[in-house]
Coordinates of C-alpha atoms and ligand atoms in Angstrom, one line a residue:
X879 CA 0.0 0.0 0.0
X880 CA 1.4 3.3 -0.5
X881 CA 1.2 6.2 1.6
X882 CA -1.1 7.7 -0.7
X883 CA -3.7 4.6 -1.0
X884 CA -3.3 4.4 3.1
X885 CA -4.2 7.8 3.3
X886 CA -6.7 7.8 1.0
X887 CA -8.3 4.8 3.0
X888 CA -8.1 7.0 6.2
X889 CA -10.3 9.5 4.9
X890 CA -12.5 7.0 3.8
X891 CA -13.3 6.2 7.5
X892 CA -13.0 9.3 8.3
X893 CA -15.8 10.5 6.3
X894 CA -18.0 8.3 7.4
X895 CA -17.9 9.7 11.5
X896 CA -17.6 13.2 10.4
X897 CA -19.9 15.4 9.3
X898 CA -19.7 16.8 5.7
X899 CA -18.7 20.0 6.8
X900 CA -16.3 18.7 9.0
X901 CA -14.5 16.4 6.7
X902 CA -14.4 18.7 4.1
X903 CA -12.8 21.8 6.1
X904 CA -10.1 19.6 7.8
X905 CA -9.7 16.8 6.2
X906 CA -9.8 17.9 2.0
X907 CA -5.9 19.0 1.7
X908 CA -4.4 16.6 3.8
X909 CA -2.3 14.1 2.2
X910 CA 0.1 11.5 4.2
X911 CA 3.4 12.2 2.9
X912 CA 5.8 10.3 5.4
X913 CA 5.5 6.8 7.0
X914 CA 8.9 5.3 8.6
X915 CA 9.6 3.4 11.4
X916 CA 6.0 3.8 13.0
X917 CA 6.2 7.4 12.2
X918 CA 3.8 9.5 10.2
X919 CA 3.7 13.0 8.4
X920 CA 0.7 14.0 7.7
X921 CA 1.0 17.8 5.8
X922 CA -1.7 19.9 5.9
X923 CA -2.4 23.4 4.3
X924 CA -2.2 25.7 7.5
X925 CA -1.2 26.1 11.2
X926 CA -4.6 26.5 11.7
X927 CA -5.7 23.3 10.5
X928 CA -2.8 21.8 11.9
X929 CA -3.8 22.9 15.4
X930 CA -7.6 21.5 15.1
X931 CA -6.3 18.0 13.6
X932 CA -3.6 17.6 17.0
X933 CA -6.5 19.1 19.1
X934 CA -9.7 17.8 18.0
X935 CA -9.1 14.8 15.5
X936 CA -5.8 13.0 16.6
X937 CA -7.1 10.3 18.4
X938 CA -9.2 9.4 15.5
X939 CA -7.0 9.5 12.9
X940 CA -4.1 7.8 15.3
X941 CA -6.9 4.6 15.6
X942 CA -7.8 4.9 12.2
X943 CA -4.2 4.9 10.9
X944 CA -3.8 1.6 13.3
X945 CA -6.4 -0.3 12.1
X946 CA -6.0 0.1 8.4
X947 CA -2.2 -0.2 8.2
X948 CA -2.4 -2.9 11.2
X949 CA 1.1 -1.3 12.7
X950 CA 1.1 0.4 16.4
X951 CA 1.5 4.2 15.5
X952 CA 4.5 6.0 17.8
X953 CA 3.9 9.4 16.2
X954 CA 2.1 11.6 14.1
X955 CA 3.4 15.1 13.0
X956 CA 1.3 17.2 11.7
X957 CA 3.5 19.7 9.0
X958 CA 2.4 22.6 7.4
X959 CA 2.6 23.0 3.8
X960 CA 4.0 26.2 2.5
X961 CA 3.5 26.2 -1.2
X962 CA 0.1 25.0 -0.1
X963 CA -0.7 27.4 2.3
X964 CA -0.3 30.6 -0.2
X965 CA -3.1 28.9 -2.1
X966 CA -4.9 28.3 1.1
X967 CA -5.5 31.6 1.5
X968 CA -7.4 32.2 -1.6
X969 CA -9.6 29.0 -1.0
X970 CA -10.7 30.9 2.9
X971 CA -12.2 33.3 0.5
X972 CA -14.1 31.4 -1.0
X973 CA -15.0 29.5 2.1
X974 CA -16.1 33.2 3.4
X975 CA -18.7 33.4 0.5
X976 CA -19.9 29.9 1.4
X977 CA -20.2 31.2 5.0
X978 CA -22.0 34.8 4.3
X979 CA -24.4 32.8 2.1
X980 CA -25.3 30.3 5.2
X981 CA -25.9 33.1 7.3
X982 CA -28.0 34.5 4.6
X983 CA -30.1 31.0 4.9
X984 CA -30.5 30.9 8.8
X985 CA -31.2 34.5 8.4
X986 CA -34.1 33.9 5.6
X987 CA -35.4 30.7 8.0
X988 CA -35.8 33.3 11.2
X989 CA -37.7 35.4 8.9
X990 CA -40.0 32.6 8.5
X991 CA -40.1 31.5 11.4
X992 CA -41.2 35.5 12.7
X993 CA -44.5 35.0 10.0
X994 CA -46.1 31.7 11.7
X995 CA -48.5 33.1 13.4
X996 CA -51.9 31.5 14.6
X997 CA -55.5 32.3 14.0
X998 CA -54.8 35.1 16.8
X999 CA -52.6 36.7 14.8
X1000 CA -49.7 35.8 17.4
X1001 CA -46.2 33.9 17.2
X1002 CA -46.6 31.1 20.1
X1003 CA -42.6 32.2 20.3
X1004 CA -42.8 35.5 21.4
X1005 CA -44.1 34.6 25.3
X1006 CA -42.9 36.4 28.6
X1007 CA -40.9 33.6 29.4
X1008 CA -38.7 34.5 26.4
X1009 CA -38.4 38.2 27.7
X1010 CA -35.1 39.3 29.3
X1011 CA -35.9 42.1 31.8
X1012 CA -33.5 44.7 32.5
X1013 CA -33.6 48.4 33.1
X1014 CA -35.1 49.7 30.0
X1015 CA -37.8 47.8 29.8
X1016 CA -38.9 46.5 33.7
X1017 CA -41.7 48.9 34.0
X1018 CA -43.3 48.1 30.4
X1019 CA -42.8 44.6 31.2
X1020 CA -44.5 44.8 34.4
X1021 CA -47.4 46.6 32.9
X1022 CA -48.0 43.8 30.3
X1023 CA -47.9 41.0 32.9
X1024 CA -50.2 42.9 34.8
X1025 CA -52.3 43.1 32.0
X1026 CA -52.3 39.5 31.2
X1027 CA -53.1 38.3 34.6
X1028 CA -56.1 40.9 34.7
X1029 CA -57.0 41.8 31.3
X1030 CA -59.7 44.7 30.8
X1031 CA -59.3 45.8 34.9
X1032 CA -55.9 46.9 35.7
X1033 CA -54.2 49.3 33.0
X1034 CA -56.6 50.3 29.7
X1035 CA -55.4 50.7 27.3
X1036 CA -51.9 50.0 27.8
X1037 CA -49.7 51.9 25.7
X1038 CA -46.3 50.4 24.9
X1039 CA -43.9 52.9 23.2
X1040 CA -40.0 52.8 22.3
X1041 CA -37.6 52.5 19.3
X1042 CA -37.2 50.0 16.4
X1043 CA -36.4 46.2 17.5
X1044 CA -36.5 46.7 21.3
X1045 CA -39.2 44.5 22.1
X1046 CA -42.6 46.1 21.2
X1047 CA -44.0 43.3 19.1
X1048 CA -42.6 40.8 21.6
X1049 CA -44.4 42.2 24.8
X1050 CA -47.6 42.5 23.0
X1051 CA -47.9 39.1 21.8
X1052 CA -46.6 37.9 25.2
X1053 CA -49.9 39.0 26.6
X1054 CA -52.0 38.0 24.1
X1055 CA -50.2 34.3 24.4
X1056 CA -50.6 34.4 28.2
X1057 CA -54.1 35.3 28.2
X1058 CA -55.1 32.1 25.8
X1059 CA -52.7 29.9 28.1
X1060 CA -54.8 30.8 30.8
X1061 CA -58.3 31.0 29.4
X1062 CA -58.3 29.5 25.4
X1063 CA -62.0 30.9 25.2
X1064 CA -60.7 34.5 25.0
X1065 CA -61.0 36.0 21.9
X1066 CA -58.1 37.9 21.5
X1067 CA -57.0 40.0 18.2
X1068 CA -53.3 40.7 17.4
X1069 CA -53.5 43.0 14.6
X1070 CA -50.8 45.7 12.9
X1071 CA -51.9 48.8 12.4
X1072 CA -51.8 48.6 8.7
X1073 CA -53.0 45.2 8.5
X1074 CA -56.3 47.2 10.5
X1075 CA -55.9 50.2 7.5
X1076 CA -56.2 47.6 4.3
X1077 CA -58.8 45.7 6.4
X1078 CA -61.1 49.1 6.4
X1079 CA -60.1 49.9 3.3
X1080 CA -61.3 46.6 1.7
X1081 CA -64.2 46.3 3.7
X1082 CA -65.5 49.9 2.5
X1083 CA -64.5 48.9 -0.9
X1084 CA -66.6 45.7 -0.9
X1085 CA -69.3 47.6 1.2
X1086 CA -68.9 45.1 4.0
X1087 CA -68.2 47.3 7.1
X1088 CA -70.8 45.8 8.9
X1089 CA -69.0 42.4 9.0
X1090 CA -65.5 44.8 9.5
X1091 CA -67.1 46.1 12.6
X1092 CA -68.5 42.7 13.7
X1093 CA -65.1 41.3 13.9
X1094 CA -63.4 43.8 15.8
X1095 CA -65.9 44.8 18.5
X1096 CA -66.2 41.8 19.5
X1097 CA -63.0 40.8 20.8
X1098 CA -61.8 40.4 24.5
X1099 CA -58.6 41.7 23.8
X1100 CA -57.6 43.7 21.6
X1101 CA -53.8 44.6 20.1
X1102 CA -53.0 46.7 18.0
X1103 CA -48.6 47.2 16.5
X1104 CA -47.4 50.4 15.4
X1105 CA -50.1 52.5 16.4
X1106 CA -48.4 55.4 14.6
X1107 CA -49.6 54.4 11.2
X1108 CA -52.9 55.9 12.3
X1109 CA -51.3 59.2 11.5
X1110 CA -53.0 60.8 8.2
X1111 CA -55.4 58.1 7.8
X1112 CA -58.5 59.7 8.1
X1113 CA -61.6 58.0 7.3
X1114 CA -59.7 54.9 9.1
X1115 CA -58.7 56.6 12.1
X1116 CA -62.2 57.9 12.3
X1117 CA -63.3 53.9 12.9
X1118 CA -60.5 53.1 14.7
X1119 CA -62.0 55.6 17.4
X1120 CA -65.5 54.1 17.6
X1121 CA -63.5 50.6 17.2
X1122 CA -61.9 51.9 20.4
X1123 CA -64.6 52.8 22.6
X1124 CA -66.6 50.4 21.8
X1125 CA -64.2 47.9 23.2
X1126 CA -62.9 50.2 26.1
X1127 CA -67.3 50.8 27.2
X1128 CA -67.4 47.2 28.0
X1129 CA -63.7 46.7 30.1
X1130 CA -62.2 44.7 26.8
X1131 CA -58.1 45.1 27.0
X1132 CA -56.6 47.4 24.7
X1133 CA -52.8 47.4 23.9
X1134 CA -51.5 49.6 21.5
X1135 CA -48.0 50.4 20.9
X1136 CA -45.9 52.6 18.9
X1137 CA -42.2 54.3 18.4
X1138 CA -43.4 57.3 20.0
X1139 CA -45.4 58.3 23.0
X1140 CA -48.9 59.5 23.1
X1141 CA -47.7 62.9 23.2
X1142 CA -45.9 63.0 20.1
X1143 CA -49.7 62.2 18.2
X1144 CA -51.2 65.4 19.4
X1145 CA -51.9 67.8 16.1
X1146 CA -51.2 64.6 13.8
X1147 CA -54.2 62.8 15.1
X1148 CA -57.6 64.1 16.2
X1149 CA -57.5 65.2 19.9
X1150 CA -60.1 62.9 21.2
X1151 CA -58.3 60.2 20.0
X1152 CA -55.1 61.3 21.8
X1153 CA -56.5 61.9 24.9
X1154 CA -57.5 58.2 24.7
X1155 CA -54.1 57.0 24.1
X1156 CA -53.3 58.6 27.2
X1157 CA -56.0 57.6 29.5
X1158 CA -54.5 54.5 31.1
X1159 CA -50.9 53.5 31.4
X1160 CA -48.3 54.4 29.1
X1161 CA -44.6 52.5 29.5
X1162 CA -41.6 53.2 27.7
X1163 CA -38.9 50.4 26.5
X1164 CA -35.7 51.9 26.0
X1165 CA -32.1 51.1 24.8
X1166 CA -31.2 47.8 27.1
X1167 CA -27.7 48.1 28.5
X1168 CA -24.8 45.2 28.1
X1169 CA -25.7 43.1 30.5
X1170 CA -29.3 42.9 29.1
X1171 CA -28.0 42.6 25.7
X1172 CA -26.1 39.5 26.8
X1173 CA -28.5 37.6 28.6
X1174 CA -30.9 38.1 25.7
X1175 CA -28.2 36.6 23.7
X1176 CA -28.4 33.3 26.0
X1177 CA -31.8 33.4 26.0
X1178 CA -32.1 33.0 22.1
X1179 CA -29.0 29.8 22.2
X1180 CA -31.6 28.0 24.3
X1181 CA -34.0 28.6 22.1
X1182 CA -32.1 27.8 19.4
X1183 CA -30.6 25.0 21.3
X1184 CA -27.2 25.7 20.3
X1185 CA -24.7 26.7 22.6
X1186 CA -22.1 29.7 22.1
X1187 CA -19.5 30.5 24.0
X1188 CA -19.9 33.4 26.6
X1189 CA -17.1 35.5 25.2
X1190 CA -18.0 35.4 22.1
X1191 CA -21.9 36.5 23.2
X1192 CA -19.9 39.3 25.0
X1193 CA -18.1 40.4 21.9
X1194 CA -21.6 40.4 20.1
X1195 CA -23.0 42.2 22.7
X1196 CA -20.5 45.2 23.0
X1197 CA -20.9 45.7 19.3
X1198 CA -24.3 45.8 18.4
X1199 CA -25.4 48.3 21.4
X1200 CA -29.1 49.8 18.9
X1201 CA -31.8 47.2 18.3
X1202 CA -32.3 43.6 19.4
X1203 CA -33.4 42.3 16.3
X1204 CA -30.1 43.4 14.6
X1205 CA -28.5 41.6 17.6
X1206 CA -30.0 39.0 16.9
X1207 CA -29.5 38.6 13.3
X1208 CA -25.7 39.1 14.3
X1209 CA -25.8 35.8 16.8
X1210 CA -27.5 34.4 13.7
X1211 CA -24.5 34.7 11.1
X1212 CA -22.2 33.9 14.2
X1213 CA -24.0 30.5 14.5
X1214 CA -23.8 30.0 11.1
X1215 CA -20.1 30.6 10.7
X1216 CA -19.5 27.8 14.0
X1217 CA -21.6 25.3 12.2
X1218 CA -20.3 25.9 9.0
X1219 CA -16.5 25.8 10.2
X1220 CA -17.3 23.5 13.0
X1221 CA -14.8 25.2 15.1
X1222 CA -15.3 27.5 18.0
X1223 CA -14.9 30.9 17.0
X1224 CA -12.2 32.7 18.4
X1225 CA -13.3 37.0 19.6
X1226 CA -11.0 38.2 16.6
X1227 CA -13.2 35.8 14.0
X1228 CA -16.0 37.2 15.9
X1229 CA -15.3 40.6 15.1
X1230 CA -14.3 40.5 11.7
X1231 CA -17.5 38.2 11.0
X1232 CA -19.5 41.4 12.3
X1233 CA -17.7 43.7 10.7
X1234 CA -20.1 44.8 8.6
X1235 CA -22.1 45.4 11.1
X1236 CA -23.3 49.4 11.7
X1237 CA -22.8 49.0 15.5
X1238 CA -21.9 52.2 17.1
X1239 CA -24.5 54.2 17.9
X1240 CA -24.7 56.7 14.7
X1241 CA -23.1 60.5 15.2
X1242 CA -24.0 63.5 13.9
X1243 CA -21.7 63.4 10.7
X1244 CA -22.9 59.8 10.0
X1245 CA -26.2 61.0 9.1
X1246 CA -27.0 61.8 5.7
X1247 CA -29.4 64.6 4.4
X1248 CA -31.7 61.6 3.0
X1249 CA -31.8 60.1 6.0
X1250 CA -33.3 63.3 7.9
X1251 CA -35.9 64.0 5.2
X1252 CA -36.9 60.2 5.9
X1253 CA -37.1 59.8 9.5
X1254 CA -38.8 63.6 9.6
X1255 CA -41.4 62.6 6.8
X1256 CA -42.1 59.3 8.7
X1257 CA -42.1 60.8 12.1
X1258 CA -45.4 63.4 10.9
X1259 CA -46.8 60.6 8.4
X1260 CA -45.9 61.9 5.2
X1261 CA -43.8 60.9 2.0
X1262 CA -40.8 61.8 0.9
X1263 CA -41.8 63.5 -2.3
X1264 CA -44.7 65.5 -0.2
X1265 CA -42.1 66.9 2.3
X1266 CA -39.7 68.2 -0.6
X1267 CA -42.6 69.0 -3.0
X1268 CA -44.6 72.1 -3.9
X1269 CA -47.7 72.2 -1.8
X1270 CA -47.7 74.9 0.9
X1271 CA -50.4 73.1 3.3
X1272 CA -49.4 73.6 6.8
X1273 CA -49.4 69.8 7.6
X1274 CA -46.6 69.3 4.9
X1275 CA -44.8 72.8 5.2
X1276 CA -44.4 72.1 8.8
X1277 CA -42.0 68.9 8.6
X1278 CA -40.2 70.8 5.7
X1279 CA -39.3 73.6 8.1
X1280 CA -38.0 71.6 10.7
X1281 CA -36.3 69.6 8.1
X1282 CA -34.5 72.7 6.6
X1283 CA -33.6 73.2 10.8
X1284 CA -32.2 70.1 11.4
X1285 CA -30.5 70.1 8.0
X1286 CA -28.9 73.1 9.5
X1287 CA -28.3 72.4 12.8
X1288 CA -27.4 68.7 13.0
X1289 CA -25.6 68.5 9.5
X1290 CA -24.1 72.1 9.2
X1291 CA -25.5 72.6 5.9
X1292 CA -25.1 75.8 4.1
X1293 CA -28.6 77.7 3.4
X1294 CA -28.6 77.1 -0.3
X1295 CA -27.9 73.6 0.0
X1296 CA -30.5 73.3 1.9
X1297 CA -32.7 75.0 -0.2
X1298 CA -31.2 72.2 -3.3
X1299 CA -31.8 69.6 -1.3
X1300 CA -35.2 70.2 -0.2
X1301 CA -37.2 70.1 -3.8
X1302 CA -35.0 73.1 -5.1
X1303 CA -35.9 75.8 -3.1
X1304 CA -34.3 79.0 -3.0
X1305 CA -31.8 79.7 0.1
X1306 CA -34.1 83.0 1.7
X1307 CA -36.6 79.5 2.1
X1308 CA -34.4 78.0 3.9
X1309 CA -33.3 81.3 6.0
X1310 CA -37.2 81.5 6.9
X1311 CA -37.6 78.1 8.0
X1312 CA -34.7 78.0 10.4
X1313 CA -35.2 81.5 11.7
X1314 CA -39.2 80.5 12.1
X1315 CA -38.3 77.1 14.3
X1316 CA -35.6 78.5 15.7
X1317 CA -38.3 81.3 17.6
X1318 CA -40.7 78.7 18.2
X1319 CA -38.7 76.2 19.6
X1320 CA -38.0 78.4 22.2
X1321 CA -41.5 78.7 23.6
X1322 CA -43.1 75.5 22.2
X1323 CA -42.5 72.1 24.9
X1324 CA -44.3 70.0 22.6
X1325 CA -42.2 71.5 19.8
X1326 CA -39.4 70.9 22.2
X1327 CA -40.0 67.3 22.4
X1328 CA -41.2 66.2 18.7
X1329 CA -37.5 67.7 18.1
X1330 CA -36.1 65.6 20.7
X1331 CA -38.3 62.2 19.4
X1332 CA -37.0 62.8 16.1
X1333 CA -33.3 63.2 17.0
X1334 CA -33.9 59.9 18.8
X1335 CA -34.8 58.1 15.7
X1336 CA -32.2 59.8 13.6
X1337 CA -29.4 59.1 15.8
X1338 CA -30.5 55.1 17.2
Ligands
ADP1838 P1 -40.1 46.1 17.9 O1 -41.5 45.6 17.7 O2 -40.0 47.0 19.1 O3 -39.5 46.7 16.7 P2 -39.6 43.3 18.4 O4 -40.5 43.0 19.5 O5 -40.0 42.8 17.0 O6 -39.2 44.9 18.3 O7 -38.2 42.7 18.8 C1 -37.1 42.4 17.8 C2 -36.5 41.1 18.2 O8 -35.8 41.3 19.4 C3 -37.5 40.0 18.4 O9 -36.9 38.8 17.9 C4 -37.6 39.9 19.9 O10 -37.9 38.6 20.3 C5 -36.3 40.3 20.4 N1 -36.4 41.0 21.7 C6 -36.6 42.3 21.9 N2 -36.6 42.6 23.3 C7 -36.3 41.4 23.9 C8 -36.1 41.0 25.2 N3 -36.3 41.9 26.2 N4 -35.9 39.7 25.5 C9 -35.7 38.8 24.5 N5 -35.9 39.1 23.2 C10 -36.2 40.4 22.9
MG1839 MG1 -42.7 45.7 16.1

């Protein structure tokens, strides 16, 4: 037998107890290129698979070795192959793309996994028990729970408010989950705001709003995700009102939450509708701090039943610091990479494996102009092409004035291109509009505070 026929019969074996992943990674450059006097060479293309075969695999290819060549082994070296090694590098590339594209799969999967929903509306995944309380989000927390042990009696409505991928979803559905755990006769409605617009609209359009209203007063418990969406809906914020109080006349739970407070609605929605938001209690969920962020991280290995190590969850942790579904989708490609490499993953594959990741929290210079005119136009429920285009009414000249402001303030831009950027205005516009929020932003709280809400968003 030659050393290459004994080898080749080695990884024969081998393949059979190893994964496919495995194998391939550790085991496809190998060759046996010594075998005297009960000593082997076995040259590999890298230290660093060299390490992982003495580590992980040498008592299995030692055996192996044994049994096939039916000699006692005295020693195995394991010797790096230089020539090799150079073209080693090039193949890690393309083992990168491999990688990216796995994380892309998991990724797609979680999506999936986020759309089951049941006949309620709700993911069975998104329960209290899956909620990691810390600091920023105790007292909303406490307020749901509440809520689900006494729905209709304690707080109504509550109203859950905070930033993008902090938990607003989850704690919603949590009570609506807990409330059919404890009582499966309660009807209880998870809805999205917009799913409740295009469920108006269609019913008006097919002239069934009889069977519309049917199905949503009579509910036990009613929820209703990113609340703001209301804004500039008329006709459907109109129903959404009487939807309201019928619901709230006979003690039925309301939840509604949004990525603002109640405050922030008044002049974009009708008062009496704000001042309903406001009538029970209203809980924040803010930014949650490292510690948080980590044991969040442990609670989604057990869900996924994988285990990671705790530095490396650290490492995650300190880097994405802004939303927990982003920090989740980053444990997602980091579980990806350790299944696909079938290696533990050292901090410094950690961090270049996030690298992409936007993970300090944004600065002033980072923002762009388009970015501004975005979150402004979503904050007061507008479009893009409204805020920068022609029409003077005060509900769109408004968020174009404080755009010009912020534009000014925030990004240091000069008056004319200001006026360029914002639909080709001329730079005495843009003057006006700074001067004009500058005064009124002196007097105006609420002003003070929309300002404030919208820096927020721009900067998380
Ligand atoms: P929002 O609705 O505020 O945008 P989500 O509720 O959709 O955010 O949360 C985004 C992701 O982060 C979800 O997968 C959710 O399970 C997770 N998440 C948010 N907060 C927590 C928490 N406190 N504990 C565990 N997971 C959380
Ligand atoms: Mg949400």
């Amino acid at each position: 037998m030659t050393n290459h026929e004994l080898w080749q019969a080695v990884l024969g074996e081998l393949e059979l107890v190893l994964s496919k992943a495995s194998f391939v990674t550790w085991f496809s450059q190998t060759s046996l290129t010594m075998f005297e006097n009960n000593r082997v060479v076995i040259t590999v293309p890298n230290t660093f698979v060299k390490a992982w075969l003495e580590k992980k695999h040498h008592t299995t290819i030692l055996k192996t070795l044994q049994n096939i060549s039916s000699q006692i082994i005295k020693e195995i070296a394991y010797k790096v192959d230089d020539v090799r090694f150079a073209e080693g590098l090039s193949q890690q590339r393309t083992q990168t793309v491999v990688i990216e594209k796995a994380a892309e799969q998991v990724a797609a999967q979680n999506q999936a996994m986020e759309k089951v929903t049941n006949k309620f509306g709700l993911n069975p995944k998104y329960t209290f028990k899956t909620f990691v309380v810390g600091k920023g989000n105790e007292f909303a927390h406490a307020a749901a729970q509440a809520v689900a042990d006494h729905p209709g009696k304690k707080y109504n409505p509550l109203f859950i408010y905070g930033g993008v991928g902090l938990g607003k979803t989850h704690l919603t559905q949590a009570i609506g989950n807990e409330i059919l755990i404890k009582n499966q006769n309660k009807k209880v409605l998870y809805i999205t705001c917009e799913q409740f617009i295009n469920d108006f609209i269609n019913a008006v359009r097919s002239k069934d709003v009889k069977k519309f209203k049917d199905v949503y007063r009579n509910v036990d418990v009613f929820l209703v995700d990113d609340i703001q969406f209301i804004i500039g809906k008329q006709e459907t914020g109109e129903e959404f009102f009487h939807t309201f109080n019928a619901l709230f006349q006979e003690d039925k739970q309301i939840v509604l939450s949004s990525d603002r407070p109640p405050r922030a609605f008044q002049g974009l929605i009708e008062d009496r509708m704000c001042s309903r938001f406001e009538c029970g209690v209203i809980a924040d969920i803010s930014l949650p701090g490292l510690e948080t962020r980590i044991a969040i991280l442990e609670t989604k290995c057990k869900e996924k039943q994988v285990f990671v190590d705790r530095e490396v969850l650290i490492e995650i942790a300190s880097k994405v610091q802004n939303n927990i579904r982003e920090l989740e989708g980053a444990l997602n490609k980091v579980i990806a990479n350790q299944q696909i490499r079938n290696i533990p993953l050292t901090k410094d594959m950690v961090r270049s494996i996030l690298s992409g990741y936007n993970t300090a929290p944004a600065t002033r210079r980072s923002v762009t102009a388009t970015q501004l005119i975005e979150t402004v136009a979503n904050y007061y429920g507008i479009t893009i092409s409204q805020v920068v285009g022609k029409s003077r009414e005060q509900r769109l000249s408004f968020p174009r004035q404080i755009i010009m402001y912020l534009m000014r303030e925030e990004l240091d831009y000069s008056y004319p291109s200001i006026g360029k950027e914002i639909g080709g205005r001329d730079h005495t516009t843009a003057m006006h509009a700074c001067s004009k929020i500058n005064r009124e932003m002196e007097s105006d709280a609420k002003l003070q505070q929309d300002m404030d809400y919208i820096k927020q968003r721009l900067y998380n």
